[in-house]
Coordinates of C-alpha atoms and ligand atoms in Angstrom, one line a residue:
X1 CA 1.5 13.0 -20.1
X2 CA -1.4 11.8 -22.5
X3 CA -1.2 8.9 -25.0
X4 CA -1.6 10.5 -28.1
X5 CA 1.5 12.5 -27.2
X6 CA 3.7 9.6 -26.3
X7 CA 2.8 8.5 -30.1
X8 CA 3.9 11.5 -31.7
X9 CA 7.2 11.7 -29.9
X10 CA 7.3 7.7 -30.8
X11 CA 7.0 8.7 -33.9
X12 CA 9.8 11.8 -34.3
X13 CA 12.1 9.0 -32.6
X14 CA 11.2 6.3 -35.0
X15 CA 11.6 9.3 -38.1
X16 CA 14.9 10.1 -36.6
X17 CA 16.4 6.8 -36.3
X18 CA 15.2 6.0 -40.1
X19 CA 16.8 9.8 -40.4
X20 CA 19.6 8.8 -39.7
X21 CA 19.9 5.1 -40.9
X22 CA 19.0 6.1 -44.1
X23 CA 21.9 8.8 -44.3
X24 CA 24.5 7.9 -42.2
X25 CA 27.6 5.9 -44.5
X26 CA 27.6 2.4 -42.3
X27 CA 28.1 -0.5 -43.8
X28 CA 24.5 -2.9 -44.5
X29 CA 23.6 -6.1 -44.0
X30 CA 22.8 -7.9 -47.7
X31 CA 18.3 -8.7 -46.0
X32 CA 18.4 -5.6 -44.9
X33 CA 14.8 -4.2 -46.6
X34 CA 14.8 -1.1 -48.9
X35 CA 14.4 1.8 -47.3
X36 CA 11.7 1.8 -50.0
X37 CA 9.7 -0.2 -47.9
X38 CA 10.3 0.4 -44.8
X39 CA 9.2 4.5 -45.3
X40 CA 6.0 3.0 -46.0
X41 CA 5.8 0.7 -42.9
X42 CA 6.1 4.6 -40.9
X43 CA 3.5 5.5 -43.2
X44 CA 0.6 2.1 -42.8
X45 CA 2.4 3.1 -39.4
X46 CA 1.3 6.9 -39.1
X47 CA -2.1 6.0 -40.9
X48 CA -2.9 2.9 -37.8
X49 CA -2.3 5.9 -35.2
X50 CA -4.6 8.4 -37.1
X51 CA -7.3 6.3 -37.3
X52 CA -6.7 5.4 -33.2
X53 CA -5.1 1.4 -34.1
X54 CA -2.1 2.0 -31.3
X55 CA -2.2 -1.3 -31.5
X56 CA -1.5 -1.7 -34.9
X57 CA 0.9 0.8 -35.5
X58 CA 3.8 -1.0 -32.7
X59 CA 3.9 -3.1 -34.6
X60 CA 4.3 -1.7 -38.0
X61 CA 6.6 0.5 -36.1
X62 CA 8.4 -2.6 -35.0
X63 CA 8.6 -4.1 -38.4
X64 CA 10.0 -1.5 -39.7
X65 CA 12.4 -0.7 -36.9
X66 CA 16.0 -2.4 -37.8
X67 CA 17.9 -3.0 -34.6
X68 CA 20.7 -0.7 -34.4
X69 CA 22.2 1.4 -31.8
X70 CA 20.4 4.0 -33.3
X71 CA 17.2 2.5 -32.7
X72 CA 17.0 1.2 -29.7
X73 CA 16.5 3.2 -26.9
X74 CA 13.1 3.2 -29.4
X75 CA 12.6 0.1 -29.3
X76 CA 12.9 0.2 -25.7
X77 CA 9.8 3.1 -25.2
X78 CA 8.0 0.3 -27.3
X79 CA 8.6 -2.2 -25.5
X80 CA 7.5 -0.5 -22.3
X81 CA 4.3 0.9 -24.1
X82 CA 3.5 -2.2 -25.3
X83 CA 3.1 -3.7 -21.8
X84 CA 1.3 -0.3 -20.2
X85 CA -1.5 -1.5 -22.9
X86 CA -1.5 -5.3 -21.6
X87 CA 0.7 -7.0 -24.2
X88 CA 2.9 -8.1 -21.4
X89 CA 3.9 -10.9 -24.8
X90 CA 4.5 -9.2 -27.7
X91 CA 6.8 -6.8 -24.6
X92 CA 8.7 -9.7 -24.3
X93 CA 9.1 -10.5 -27.6
X94 CA 10.4 -7.4 -28.0
X95 CA 13.0 -7.3 -25.4
X96 CA 14.0 -11.0 -25.8
X97 CA 14.9 -9.9 -29.2
X98 CA 16.4 -7.0 -28.0
X99 CA 18.7 -8.9 -25.7
X100 CA 19.4 -11.3 -28.4
X101 CA 22.1 -9.0 -30.5
X102 CA 24.9 -9.5 -30.2
X103 CA 27.8 -7.3 -28.8
X104 CA 24.8 -5.4 -27.3
X105 CA 26.3 -1.9 -25.6
X106 CA 26.2 -3.0 -21.5
X107 CA 24.4 0.3 -20.6
X108 CA 21.1 -1.0 -22.6
X109 CA 21.7 -4.7 -21.7
X110 CA 21.2 -2.9 -18.2
X111 CA 18.1 -1.0 -19.0
X112 CA 16.9 -3.9 -21.2
X113 CA 16.5 -6.5 -18.6
X114 CA 14.9 -4.5 -16.2
X115 CA 12.5 -4.0 -18.7
X116 CA 12.0 -7.4 -19.6
X117 CA 12.1 -8.5 -15.8
X118 CA 9.0 -6.2 -15.3
X119 CA 7.2 -8.0 -17.8
X120 CA 8.0 -11.2 -16.5
X121 CA 6.5 -9.0 -13.1
X122 CA 3.5 -8.7 -15.5
X123 CA 3.0 -11.9 -16.2
X124 CA 3.8 -13.2 -12.9
X125 CA 6.6 -14.9 -14.6
X126 CA 8.3 -14.1 -10.9
X127 CA 11.3 -16.6 -10.9
X128 CA 12.2 -15.5 -14.2
X129 CA 12.6 -11.9 -13.5
X130 CA 14.1 -12.8 -9.6
X131 CA 17.3 -14.2 -11.9
X132 CA 17.2 -11.3 -14.0
X133 CA 17.2 -9.0 -11.3
X134 CA 20.0 -10.6 -9.7
X135 CA 21.9 -11.1 -12.7
X136 CA 21.9 -7.1 -12.5
X137 CA 21.9 -6.6 -8.8
X138 CA 25.7 -8.9 -8.6
X139 CA 27.1 -6.9 -12.0
X140 CA 26.8 -3.6 -9.2
X141 CA 26.3 -1.2 -12.2
X142 CA 23.7 1.5 -12.1
X143 CA 20.8 -0.4 -12.6
X144 CA 21.2 -1.9 -9.2
X145 CA 19.1 -0.3 -7.0
X146 CA 15.6 -0.4 -9.5
X147 CA 16.4 -4.1 -9.7
X148 CA 17.1 -4.4 -5.7
X149 CA 13.0 -1.8 -6.6
X150 CA 11.9 -4.2 -8.4
X151 CA 12.9 -7.5 -6.2
X152 CA 11.3 -5.8 -3.2
X153 CA 8.1 -6.3 -5.3
X154 CA 8.8 -9.6 -5.9
X155 CA 9.9 -10.9 -2.9
X156 CA 6.5 -8.7 -1.2
X157 CA 4.1 -10.5 -3.5
X158 CA 6.1 -14.4 -3.0
X159 CA 5.4 -13.2 0.9
X160 CA 9.3 -13.5 0.9
X161 CA 9.8 -11.3 4.7
X162 CA 13.4 -12.1 5.0
X163 CA 14.7 -11.6 1.5
X164 CA 12.0 -8.4 1.3
X165 CA 13.7 -6.2 4.2
X166 CA 17.5 -7.1 2.8
X167 CA 16.5 -6.0 -0.1
X168 CA 15.2 -2.7 1.4
X169 CA 17.6 -2.2 3.3
X170 CA 20.4 -2.0 0.6
X171 CA 18.3 0.0 -0.6
X172 CA 17.8 2.0 2.5
X173 CA 21.7 2.2 2.2
X174 CA 21.6 4.0 -1.1
X175 CA 21.1 8.6 0.6
X176 CA 18.5 8.8 -2.1
X177 CA 16.2 6.1 -1.2
X178 CA 17.3 7.5 2.8
X179 CA 14.1 9.5 3.5
X180 CA 11.8 7.3 1.4
X181 CA 8.9 7.3 3.9
X182 CA 6.6 3.9 2.1
X183 CA 10.0 2.1 1.5
X184 CA 10.8 2.6 5.7
X185 CA 6.8 1.5 6.5
X186 CA 6.3 -1.4 3.8
X187 CA 10.1 -2.1 4.9
X188 CA 8.6 -1.7 9.5
X189 CA 5.7 -4.4 7.4
X190 CA 7.8 -7.1 6.1
X191 CA 9.4 -7.1 10.4
X192 CA 6.0 -7.5 11.4
X193 CA 4.7 -10.0 9.2
X194 CA 7.5 -12.2 10.8
X195 CA 6.6 -10.8 14.0
X196 CA 2.7 -12.9 13.6
X197 CA 4.8 -15.6 12.6
X198 CA 6.7 -15.9 15.8
X199 CA 4.0 -15.5 17.8
X200 CA 1.8 -17.9 15.7
X201 CA 4.8 -20.3 17.1
X202 CA 4.3 -19.1 20.7
X203 CA 8.2 -17.3 19.9
X204 CA 8.0 -14.1 22.5
X205 CA 12.1 -13.6 22.1
X206 CA 11.7 -14.1 18.4
X207 CA 8.9 -11.6 17.5
X208 CA 10.7 -8.9 20.0
X209 CA 13.4 -9.2 17.7
X210 CA 11.6 -8.2 14.5
X211 CA 9.4 -6.0 15.7
X212 CA 12.9 -3.5 17.5
X213 CA 14.0 -4.1 13.6
X214 CA 10.5 -2.9 12.3
X215 CA 11.2 0.3 14.9
X216 CA 14.7 1.1 13.3
X217 CA 12.9 0.7 9.8
X218 CA 9.4 3.0 11.3
X219 CA 9.1 4.1 14.7
X220 CA 5.6 5.2 14.7
X221 CA 4.4 2.4 13.2
X222 CA 1.6 1.3 14.6
X223 CA 1.2 -2.3 13.9
X224 CA 5.2 -2.9 15.7
X225 CA 3.6 -1.0 18.7
X226 CA 0.9 -2.7 19.0
X227 CA 1.8 -6.3 18.8
X228 CA 5.1 -4.8 21.4
X229 CA 1.9 -3.6 23.5
X230 CA 0.5 -7.5 23.2
X231 CA 3.5 -9.0 23.8
X232 CA 4.3 -6.3 26.6
X233 CA 0.6 -7.3 27.6
X234 CA 0.5 -11.3 27.7
X235 CA 4.2 -11.4 29.3
X236 CA 2.0 -9.0 31.8
X237 CA 4.0 -5.9 31.9
X238 CA 0.8 -3.8 31.5
X239 CA 2.5 -0.8 32.4
X240 CA 4.5 -1.3 29.4
X241 CA 1.7 -2.2 26.8
X242 CA 0.2 1.1 29.0
X243 CA 3.3 3.2 27.6
X244 CA 3.1 1.6 23.6
X245 CA -0.4 1.8 23.0
X246 CA -0.6 6.0 25.3
X247 CA 3.0 6.1 21.8
X248 CA 0.0 4.7 18.7
X249 CA -2.0 7.6 20.7
X250 CA 0.3 10.3 20.3
X251 CA 2.0 9.7 16.9
X252 CA -1.1 8.2 15.1
X253 CA -4.2 9.7 17.3
X254 CA -6.8 8.2 14.8
X255 CA -6.3 5.1 15.8
X256 CA -7.8 4.9 19.4
X257 CA -10.5 3.3 19.0
X258 CA -8.4 0.3 18.1
X259 CA -6.1 1.2 22.0
X260 CA -9.7 1.4 24.0
X261 CA -9.7 -2.8 24.3
X262 CA -6.7 -3.4 25.5
X263 CA -5.8 -0.6 27.4
X264 CA -8.5 -0.8 29.2
X265 CA -7.7 -4.1 30.1
X266 CA -4.9 -3.9 31.2
X267 CA -5.7 -1.1 33.3
X268 CA -8.0 -3.1 35.4
X269 CA -5.2 -6.0 35.4
X270 CA -3.4 -2.7 37.2
X271 CA -6.8 -2.7 39.5
X272 CA -6.9 1.2 38.4
X273 CA -9.3 1.8 36.6
X274 CA -10.0 5.8 38.1
X275 CA -6.8 6.4 36.0
X276 CA -8.3 4.9 32.7
X277 CA -11.0 7.3 33.3
X278 CA -8.2 10.7 33.6
X279 CA -7.3 9.5 31.1
X280 CA -9.9 8.8 28.3
X281 CA -12.0 12.6 30.5
X282 CA -8.5 14.1 29.6
X283 CA -8.9 13.6 26.1
X284 CA -12.1 13.4 24.9
X285 CA -12.6 17.1 24.0
X286 CA -10.4 17.3 21.3
X287 CA -11.2 13.4 20.7
X288 CA -13.4 13.3 16.7
X289 CA -14.0 9.0 17.6
X290 CA -17.3 8.5 19.0
X291 CA -15.7 5.3 20.9
X292 CA -14.0 7.0 23.5
X293 CA -17.7 8.5 24.4
X294 CA -19.4 5.3 24.5
X295 CA -16.1 3.3 26.6
X296 CA -16.3 6.6 29.1
X297 CA -20.0 6.0 29.3
X298 CA -19.1 2.5 30.4
X299 CA -17.2 3.6 32.6
X300 CA -19.3 5.7 34.3
X301 CA -22.4 3.1 34.7
X302 CA -19.6 0.5 36.4
X303 CA -18.7 3.0 38.2
X304 CA -21.5 5.1 39.5
X305 CA -24.7 3.2 37.9
X306 CA -26.6 4.1 34.9
X307 CA -28.1 7.2 35.9
X308 CA -24.6 8.9 36.0
X309 CA -24.6 7.3 32.2
X310 CA -27.4 8.6 31.1
X311 CA -26.7 12.3 32.5
X312 CA -22.8 12.2 31.1
X313 CA -24.0 11.1 27.9
X314 CA -27.2 13.5 27.4
X315 CA -24.2 16.7 28.9
X316 CA -22.4 15.1 26.6
X317 CA -24.2 14.9 23.3
X318 CA -26.1 18.0 24.3
X319 CA -22.2 19.8 23.0
X320 CA -21.3 16.8 20.1
X321 CA -24.7 15.3 18.4
X322 CA -24.2 11.5 17.3
X323 CA -26.0 9.0 16.0
X324 CA -23.7 6.3 17.7
X325 CA -24.0 8.4 21.2
X326 CA -27.3 8.3 21.1
X327 CA -28.8 5.1 20.2
X328 CA -26.5 4.3 23.3
X329 CA -29.0 6.3 25.4
X330 CA -31.6 4.8 23.9
X331 CA -30.8 1.8 24.9
X332 CA -30.1 2.9 29.3
X333 CA -33.3 4.8 28.8
X334 CA -35.1 2.6 26.6
X335 CA -36.1 0.0 30.3
X336 CA -37.1 3.0 32.2
X337 CA -39.5 4.8 29.9
X338 CA -43.3 4.1 29.3
X339 CA -44.5 0.7 28.4
X340 CA -46.3 2.3 25.0
X341 CA -43.5 4.3 24.0
X342 CA -40.5 1.1 24.8
X343 CA -41.8 -1.1 21.4
X344 CA -41.1 2.5 19.6
X345 CA -37.7 3.5 21.0
X346 CA -36.3 -0.7 20.7
X347 CA -37.7 -0.2 16.5
X348 CA -36.2 3.1 16.2
X349 CA -32.9 2.1 18.3
X350 CA -32.5 -0.9 15.7
X351 CA -32.4 0.8 13.2
X352 CA -30.5 3.6 13.5
X353 CA -27.7 0.5 15.2
X354 CA -28.6 -0.8 11.3
X355 CA -27.8 2.2 9.4
X356 CA -24.8 2.4 11.4
X357 CA -23.3 -0.5 10.5
X358 CA -23.4 -0.2 7.2
X359 CA -21.0 2.4 7.0
X360 CA -16.8 1.3 5.7
X361 CA -14.8 2.5 9.6
X362 CA -11.5 2.8 7.3
X363 CA -11.0 4.1 4.1
X364 CA -7.3 4.2 2.1
X365 CA -5.8 7.7 2.4
X366 CA -4.5 7.0 -0.2
X367 CA -6.9 6.2 -3.1
X368 CA -10.3 6.3 -1.0
X369 CA -11.3 2.7 -1.0
X370 CA -13.6 1.8 2.4
X371 CA -14.1 -1.6 4.0
X372 CA -15.4 -2.0 7.7
X373 CA -12.0 -4.0 8.5
X374 CA -8.7 -2.4 9.3
X375 CA -5.5 -3.9 6.6
X376 CA -2.7 -2.8 7.2
X377 CA -1.9 -2.9 2.9
X378 CA -4.7 -0.8 1.4
X379 CA -6.0 -4.9 -0.8
X380 CA -6.6 -2.0 -3.6
X381 CA -4.0 0.3 -4.1
X382 CA -1.4 -2.4 -2.9
X383 CA 0.4 0.0 -0.7
X384 CA 1.2 0.3 3.0
X385 CA -0.5 2.2 6.3
X386 CA -2.4 4.3 4.2
X387 CA -5.8 3.0 5.2
X388 CA -6.9 5.1 8.5
X389 CA -10.0 4.3 10.5
X390 CA -12.4 7.1 9.6
X391 CA -11.9 9.9 12.2
X392 CA -16.3 10.4 12.2
X393 CA -16.9 6.8 12.5
X394 CA -20.4 6.4 13.4
X395 CA -21.4 10.1 13.8
X396 CA -23.8 11.9 11.6
Ligands
ZN401 ZN1 -5.6 2.1 -1.5

């Protein structure tokens, strides 16, 4: 809904509220402003709206509206509108004024506290928001689930992973959130954060416990699988590490470039490079990521020398032309070429290399943010697991 439509709806709500107040026989307080004043205020507000000055319009409407049971929802809507327009201080004032009203109905008190908590989060006053939300949570009313959602946001911002996991688990116990993939992915990452902390302290057992918890939230979590593979590898369990890395390849094939390094190390330790070469050769035909070709070219060089690698690359590039593959081919061929051509080819190789290095290798599938580094949470849209390797990275 565009903002004009919101204002028009608000205006209608305000007029309805005014009409109710005007024509309902409710004993009025002594200091109540005359209805003529209020009506004049509505026209001033309307005038601001028509002149495209929504902030002034909102102020005037708030001034015109007395808080009573008929206008509470309108106040809540105006407060939320103020916050969305970046006027967090004013939103806080509106919501605090509502809360200060004696005898506020429990349902409204709950929704007002939730709104005030969102104001506090927007203003960076996280401890105040946390206190309000915990109160709502403790009361166990219908607002409990919203409170939990906002608490997860707060604990994630504060990097209080234990509490973030606790609130996520509580949310996921509700049938309507159970299948929320984003919630599950985020919870798995909180466990990974803890696992990484334990790994930094060399506490493999505790890290494994967190990874197990991460898998309970999201078995296909790439980060948890990479961590587990790393632990298995450092413990000398190379076969288990390969199994976990292969699982990533099956569930999230776009992450292949992150798997090649550890896979090569594990097969090396098992002294079974032919098996590794077989694996790469099998996946090559359907693999869009050029890093597999480079890894294979390297394996062929080690096994049968550079001539064999040149032949392999030539054969591959005629079927699937790629700049990265071409640079590798040039690198192998330059040494064997005519000295007159050598410096030109060297220059060409350097230029293509430079061109390729400038390209981003990862992209957020949610907001399109491009980066050279892999972030589990997108720095732009703050979503987990949305940044993925660009499959054609390095290709022309
Ligand atoms: Zn993003």
